[in-house]
Amino acid sequence: MTNQAIARAAVEVGVQVATGYPGTPASEVIESLGLVAEPLGMHVEWAVNEKVALEVASAASIAGVRGLTAMKHVGVNVASDILMVIGLSGINGGMVIVVGDDPGAWVSQNEQDSRLYAQMANIPMLEPSSPQEALQMTRLAFEISERLKLPVFVRTTTKVSHSSGCVTLGPIVKPAKKGEFVKDFNRYYVGDVVEQARREWQHNQINEMAKLLRPLGLNKLSIKAGQKLGVVASGAAYNYAAEAVRNLDLENKVAILKVETSHPFPDEKMKTILRRTRDVLVVEETEPLMENHLRELAYQVHGKKCARVHGRRTGDIPDVGELNYDIAALPLAHLAKVPVRHNMDEADARAAIAEAVPPRGWTLCSGCPHLGSFYALKMFAKKTNKRMVAGLGDIGCIGLAALPPLQMLDSSYCMGSSIAQAAGFAYAGVDLPIVASIGDSTFFHSGIPPLIDAVTNNAHICVLICDNETTAMTGHQPHPGTGVTATGKPTKKVSIEEMVKAAGVEHIETVNSFDIMQTYRAIERAMRHPGPSVVISRGRCAELTRRDARKQGTVLEPYEVDLEKCKSCMICVKDFGCVAITWDSDLKKAIIEPSLCVGCGLCEQVCVFRAISKAQPS
Ligand SMILES: Cc1ncc(C[n+]2csc(CCOP(=O)(O)OP(=O)(O)O)c2C)c(N)n1
C-alpha cells in the first residue's frame, strides 16, 4: 500500500522521529512505523494534534536527525501556524510532511487541495501516483530536504494512498546520529528583521530546487513531433489520464507531461508542451492549479503557437469532486475527435458490486456506547419545553448520532468546534438547552482551549464528552487518555476528568454510556447548572469489545426478544436504532441478530415492555 511504501522509505533513510495525528487517508504511515519503531530505535508517536506533530518532528530535524510527520489534508489547517514559519528557519536533518488529500471528501468534511499550502508556505511538494513512486519519491524528498534545508511535502490522494502494488525495496540505513542543537538566533528566532532575510533565503532555496531536479528525471515529458494534443496530469489523476490515452489508442497522438513536483511546477516542460501542441488538457485534483499556472505561462510563451488550455475552468472537467477514468476519457476523446470508450472493467465491477451489496446508510455500530449517550440525550430533549436541544456536533463516530433515528446533532464542522459553537449560541441568547457533543480523541486534539474559553465567559452549556476509549472513526489509534503509545507501549494516562477540572469547570459527572438512566439524569443535572458543565459518558467502543473477545477467546452473550412480550411498538427499531435489531415483517416483531449483538444491554433498557433480555444459553 502506498502509505506503507512511504513508511518503508522512512525506514530506509533512517528517520529517527516520526509523528502524526490519525486521519484517513494518511493514517497507515504512522501505524506502519509504530510496528517497527522499537527494533529500529525510532521515536514514533501519535501526537495530540497535527500542529504538535509537525512541531515535534521539525524540531528533531532542526536538531539534525531525519523527521517525518503524516496527516490528512484538514490536519494541515491545524498545523498551518507552524507550517508558515518552519520554512523560514528551515531544518537540518531531512524532513518530510506526508499529506493525504481526499478529493470527493469521501472520508472528510471537505475536499481541500494541499498543493495550495505548498505554494503558500513555499515548501517543495512531490506527488507520486503509485506505491513504487511513493517509496522512491519519499526517499528523494529526504535528499531534497537536506540539500535545500527545507521540509518537503509528499502529497497523496485517497486513491493513491490506499492503492497497492509490487514495490522494489531499497536497503535500510540504520541511523547512528544523535540530535545536536547548534544555536543560531538569527535563524531560529523567526520574526521581525530576521523574517525578511529568511524569506529571501527561502525563495532562493526554491529557485535552487529547479537546478536540483534536472538530473533527477522527475516530471516526465513524453512528446513527439506532430503531436497536437497534450495532457498535463499529476497523482491519481495522471493514472486516469494515462489509462484514457491507452484505452482510446492515442499513445502516438498525445504528448503527456506527468507532473511530479507540485511546488515548484516544472515551468520549462510546461512551456514546451504549450509551445508544441494545439490543445492541452489538464487533469488534476482538486483545484485548477496547474490549469491556471499553464494559462499564466501561456502569456510568457505568447504568440500564435501556444496551446489552448482545457480543464475544470473551461468546463471540460467538472468543477468539483474526485476524478475517474470516464471524467478524463470524455474530454480527451472529444479533443482528439475519437469516439469515447468506457472502461468496461470498471463499469462491470461497479454493476457487480451494486448487485451483490445491498444499499446501506451510515450508522453507528451495534453495541456502540454512543447509542446509549445519545438515546439518553434524546430522552432529555423530549422532556424539555420545546422538546428539543441545540445539538452542536463534532468530528468522529459521534457525528453519526446526527442521523435517524437518534438525530441528536444539528451540526458538524471541524475538530473541536462543538464547544466554542455551543458557547457562541449561549452568548447569542439561543433559547434552547445547548449541548456540545465531542469524542475523547477530539477533546484532547482541540476541545480544551474552547472549554477554557467557555469557563472564562461562563457559557451556559453542557459538554457531553463521549469517551469510547479510542480514536474510533480512523481505526482505533491511541490518544493521551488511553495510556498506550503509538508503538503499543503502556504510558501515563491523561485523565479527562482532571483536564476538565483544571479548565475550571465546576459541574463534572462521569457516567457509564451503557446505563441510559444514569446518563440521562446526569445530563439533566448538568443542564440545571448555571455555567458550563461537563458529562463524561464512558463506554468501550463496540469494535474493541469484539476484538477483546476474539483475542481472549470469550463469547459475547447476545440479547434476544421474547416474542410473546414484544408488543410491536417498534421503539427499539425506530427510536433507538441499534443495527443488531431488525424488524421481522412476517412475525411483525423485533428480532435481534445474535452475530451482531455484543451484549451491551442497551436495548433491554430501551424496551418499555421488558421484552428484551440476555439470551438463555441453548
Ligand atoms: C484536523 C483533523 N484531523 C483529523 C481528522 C480525522 N478524524 C476524523 S474522525 C476522527 C476521530 C475522532 O476520534 P474521537 O474524537 O475519539 O471520536 P470517535 O470516532 O472515537 O467517536 C479523526 C481523527 C479530521 N477530520 N480533522
XYZ file of N, CA, C and O in Angstrom, residues 365-449:
340
model
N -22.283 1.527 14.936
C -22.193 0.063 15.000
C -23.156 -0.479 16.060
O -23.525 0.232 16.992
N -23.490 -1.754 15.945
C -24.298 -2.373 17.008
C -23.474 -2.376 18.296
O -22.274 -2.636 18.268
N -24.113 -2.029 19.368
C -23.419 -2.037 20.665
C -22.520 -0.841 20.896
O -21.735 -0.827 21.856
N -22.622 0.190 20.050
C -21.777 1.377 20.215
C -22.194 2.145 21.473
O -23.383 2.403 21.681
N -21.242 2.541 22.300
C -21.616 3.293 23.510
C -22.321 4.610 23.177
O -23.127 5.100 23.981
N -22.022 5.179 22.001
C -22.676 6.445 21.632
C -24.190 6.271 21.501
O -24.951 7.223 21.669
N -24.644 5.034 21.212
C -26.096 4.779 21.145
C -26.719 5.100 22.503
O -27.790 5.716 22.576
N -26.035 4.700 23.566
C -26.548 4.945 24.922
C -26.519 6.424 25.248
O -27.509 6.995 25.730
N -25.377 7.085 24.955
C -25.241 8.516 25.282
C -26.317 9.338 24.572
O -26.936 10.220 25.173
N -26.514 9.052 23.296
C -27.435 9.908 22.544
C -28.900 9.517 22.726
O -29.782 10.345 22.537
N -29.141 8.258 23.125
C -30.517 7.908 23.464
C -30.903 8.645 24.751
O -32.016 9.159 24.883
N -29.940 8.732 25.668
C -30.182 9.474 26.920
C -30.411 10.953 26.611
O -31.313 11.589 27.173
N -29.629 11.493 25.709
C -29.805 12.908 25.337
C -31.169 13.117 24.674
O -31.849 14.125 24.907
N -31.572 12.119 23.894
C -32.875 12.209 23.229
C -34.004 12.205 24.265
O -34.974 12.964 24.147
N -33.846 11.365 25.274
C -34.849 11.342 26.356
C -34.917 12.705 27.028
O -35.997 13.224 27.321
N -33.725 13.293 27.242
C -33.678 14.608 27.883
C -34.363 15.641 26.986
O -35.197 16.433 27.453
N -34.030 15.600 25.698
C -34.594 16.584 24.748
C -36.117 16.521 24.758
O -36.800 17.548 24.769
N -36.651 15.298 24.801
C -38.113 15.120 24.761
C -38.801 15.744 25.963
O -39.980 16.072 25.907
N -38.060 15.871 27.055
C -38.678 16.397 28.281
C -38.505 17.910 28.422
O -38.928 18.489 29.413
N -37.847 18.547 27.487
C -37.655 19.999 27.596
C -38.896 20.719 27.061
O -39.718 20.115 26.359
N -38.974 22.030 27.360
C -40.136 22.833 26.939
C -40.453 22.688 25.466
O -41.575 22.436 25.071
N -39.423 22.874 24.652
C -39.656 22.832 23.201
C -39.385 21.457 22.620
O -39.316 21.285 21.415
N -39.201 20.495 23.493
C -38.928 19.100 23.108
C -37.719 18.975 22.181
O -37.671 18.159 21.283
N -36.742 19.863 22.393
C -35.510 19.740 21.612
C -34.362 20.490 22.273
O -34.580 21.383 23.096
N -33.164 20.082 21.886
C -31.971 20.806 22.339
C -31.275 21.347 21.091
O -31.567 20.926 19.973
N -30.357 22.305 21.294
C -29.474 22.700 20.198
C -28.257 21.792 20.319
O -27.511 21.881 21.303
N -28.081 20.890 19.373
C -27.022 19.882 19.477
C -25.847 20.218 18.572
O -25.893 20.005 17.371
N -24.787 20.777 19.194
C -23.593 21.104 18.409
C -22.717 19.862 18.345
O -22.312 19.338 19.384
N -22.449 19.400 17.146
C -21.718 18.143 16.988
C -20.258 18.356 16.664
O -19.787 19.482 16.502
N -19.546 17.252 16.610
C -18.114 17.313 16.332
C -17.739 16.170 15.394
O -18.579 15.390 14.960
N -16.419 16.065 15.166
C -15.929 15.073 14.209
C -15.753 13.722 14.898
O -15.409 13.666 16.067
N -15.971 12.638 14.156
C -15.769 11.294 14.702
C -17.047 10.488 14.619
O -18.046 10.936 14.048
N -17.028 9.303 15.237
C -18.210 8.433 15.168
C -19.442 9.118 15.746
O -20.561 8.847 15.317
N -19.247 10.001 16.721
C -20.419 10.660 17.318
C -21.233 11.393 16.257
O -22.434 11.562 16.406
N -20.584 11.808 15.179
C -21.274 12.519 14.097
C -22.440 11.715 13.556
O -23.409 12.266 13.015
N -22.367 10.384 13.706
C -23.430 9.524 13.172
C -24.707 9.619 14.003
O -25.766 9.183 13.568
N -24.608 10.228 15.185
C -25.801 10.431 16.007
C -26.665 11.561 15.448
O -27.748 11.844 15.955
N -26.180 12.203 14.395
C -26.990 13.236 13.735
C -28.061 12.594 12.855
O -29.061 13.214 12.501
N -27.823 11.318 12.490
C -28.695 10.652 11.515
C -29.881 9.980 12.216
O -29.808 9.713 13.420
N -30.961 9.698 11.478
C -32.056 8.957 12.090
C -31.567 7.599 12.575
O -30.679 7.035 11.958
N -32.105 7.041 13.640
C -33.249 7.599 14.353
C -32.864 8.525 15.520
O -33.756 9.116 16.111
N -31.575 8.668 15.840
C -31.247 9.463 17.031
C -31.419 10.963 16.775
O -32.049 11.663 17.545
N -30.820 11.447 15.707
C -30.933 12.862 15.306
C -30.710 13.838 16.461
O -31.511 14.728 16.705
N -29.600 13.634 17.151
C -29.319 14.466 18.317
C -28.239 15.511 18.055
O -27.834 16.222 18.954
N -27.752 15.592 16.824
C -26.773 16.624 16.493
C -27.306 17.448 15.340
O -27.845 16.896 14.378
N -27.129 18.749 15.460
C -27.627 19.635 14.410
C -26.505 20.155 13.524
O -26.767 20.856 12.545
N -25.257 19.881 13.918
C -24.165 20.457 13.137
C -22.916 19.596 13.270
O -22.790 18.791 14.184
N -22.017 19.794 12.332
C -20.671 19.219 12.414
C -19.794 20.024 11.471
O -20.121 20.153 10.284
N -18.725 20.598 12.008
C -17.841 21.425 11.169
C -16.438 20.849 11.115
O -16.023 20.281 10.117
N -15.711 21.012 12.200
C -14.331 20.546 12.201
C -13.949 20.165 13.622
O -14.698 20.443 14.565
N -12.779 19.548 13.782
C -12.425 19.006 15.097
C -12.394 20.082 16.176
O -11.726 21.110 16.031
N -13.137 19.830 17.239
C -13.125 20.716 18.393
C -14.090 21.874 18.320
O -14.206 22.652 19.272
N -14.812 22.001 17.208
C -15.633 23.208 17.028
C -16.892 23.214 17.896
O -17.458 24.270 18.170
N -17.351 22.029 18.339
C -18.653 21.959 19.014
C -18.724 22.853 20.253
O -19.739 23.513 20.486
N -17.660 22.866 21.042
C -17.745 23.549 22.344
C -17.837 25.075 22.154
O -18.708 25.729 22.730
N -16.962 25.616 21.325
C -16.996 27.073 21.120
C -18.283 27.486 20.404
O -18.841 28.555 20.674
N -18.757 26.641 19.500
C -20.002 26.987 18.805
C -21.178 26.968 19.777
O -22.077 27.813 19.694
N -21.156 26.013 20.692
C -22.208 25.964 21.718
C -22.163 27.248 22.543
O -23.201 27.872 22.824
N -20.958 27.660 22.918
C -20.809 28.895 23.707
C -21.329 30.092 22.907
O -22.032 30.956 23.442
N -21.014 30.103 21.624
C -21.496 31.191 20.747
C -23.019 31.264 20.753
O -23.603 32.346 20.815
N -23.664 30.095 20.714
C -25.135 30.046 20.771
C -25.626 30.623 22.102
O -26.606 31.366 22.149
N -24.918 30.247 23.182
C -25.338 30.714 24.512
C -25.246 32.235 24.586
O -26.180 32.901 25.041
N -24.143 32.808 24.102
C -23.977 34.273 24.164
C -24.996 34.973 23.254
O -25.408 36.090 23.506
N -25.390 34.264 22.183
C -26.366 34.860 21.256
C -27.780 34.809 21.829
O -28.706 35.384 21.263
N -27.944 34.076 22.928
C -29.261 34.012 23.572
C -30.177 32.948 22.995
O -31.403 33.067 23.093
N -29.628 31.924 22.362
C -30.468 30.842 21.812
C -31.265 30.215 22.965
O -30.694 29.777 23.964
N -32.584 30.198 22.787
C -33.458 29.784 23.877
C -33.747 28.277 23.820
O -34.889 27.851 23.645
N -32.694 27.503 23.916
C -32.806 26.045 23.944
C -31.695 25.542 24.861
O -30.661 26.208 24.987
N -31.875 24.380 25.469
C -30.723 23.799 26.168
C -29.638 23.526 25.124
O -29.908 22.940 24.070
N -28.411 23.980 25.422
C -27.352 23.875 24.405
C -26.353 22.797 24.815
O -25.764 22.857 25.898
N -26.189 21.821 23.947
C -25.316 20.688 24.261
C -24.250 20.549 23.180
O -24.560 20.477 21.991
N -22.984 20.537 23.617
C -21.877 20.272 22.690
C -21.443 18.831 22.904
O -21.147 18.438 24.024
N -21.425 18.032 21.841
C -21.004 16.629 21.968
C -19.678 16.447 21.263
O -19.503 16.869 20.116
N -18.743 15.795 21.941
C -17.387 15.687 21.406
C -16.778 14.344 21.816
O -17.047 13.844 22.912
N -15.973 13.757 20.935
C -15.307 12.487 21.233
C -14.075 12.708 22.103
O -13.585 13.838 22.257
N -13.542 11.626 22.663
C -12.400 11.732 23.579
C -11.129 12.192 22.860
O -10.412 13.078 23.336
N -10.850 11.600 21.699
C -9.634 11.989 20.969
C -9.742 13.453 20.533
O -8.784 14.220 20.629
N -10.932 13.825 20.101
C -11.141 15.203 19.646
C -11.017 16.178 20.809
O -10.523 17.295 20.650
N -11.476 15.737 21.988
C -11.349 16.600 23.172
C -9.878 16.960 23.391
O -9.528 18.121 23.578
N -9.004 15.955 23.332
C -7.575 16.237 23.528
C -7.015 17.061 22.371
O -6.173 17.927 22.557
N -7.472 16.752 21.169
C -6.952 17.411 19.955
C -7.205 18.911 19.968
O -6.313 19.719 19.759
N -8.448 19.302 20.252
C -8.762 20.731 20.155
C -9.978 21.137 20.971
O -10.577 22.172 20.710
N -10.332 20.306 21.965
C -11.500 20.644 22.785
C -11.150 21.416 24.042
O -12.036 21.998 24.676
N -9.878 21.417 24.413
C -9.525 22.016 25.708
C -9.542 23.560 25.665
O -10.174 24.179 26.527
N -8.910 24.206 24.663
C -8.982 25.687 24.641
C -10.418 26.231 24.617
O -10.733 27.129 25.399
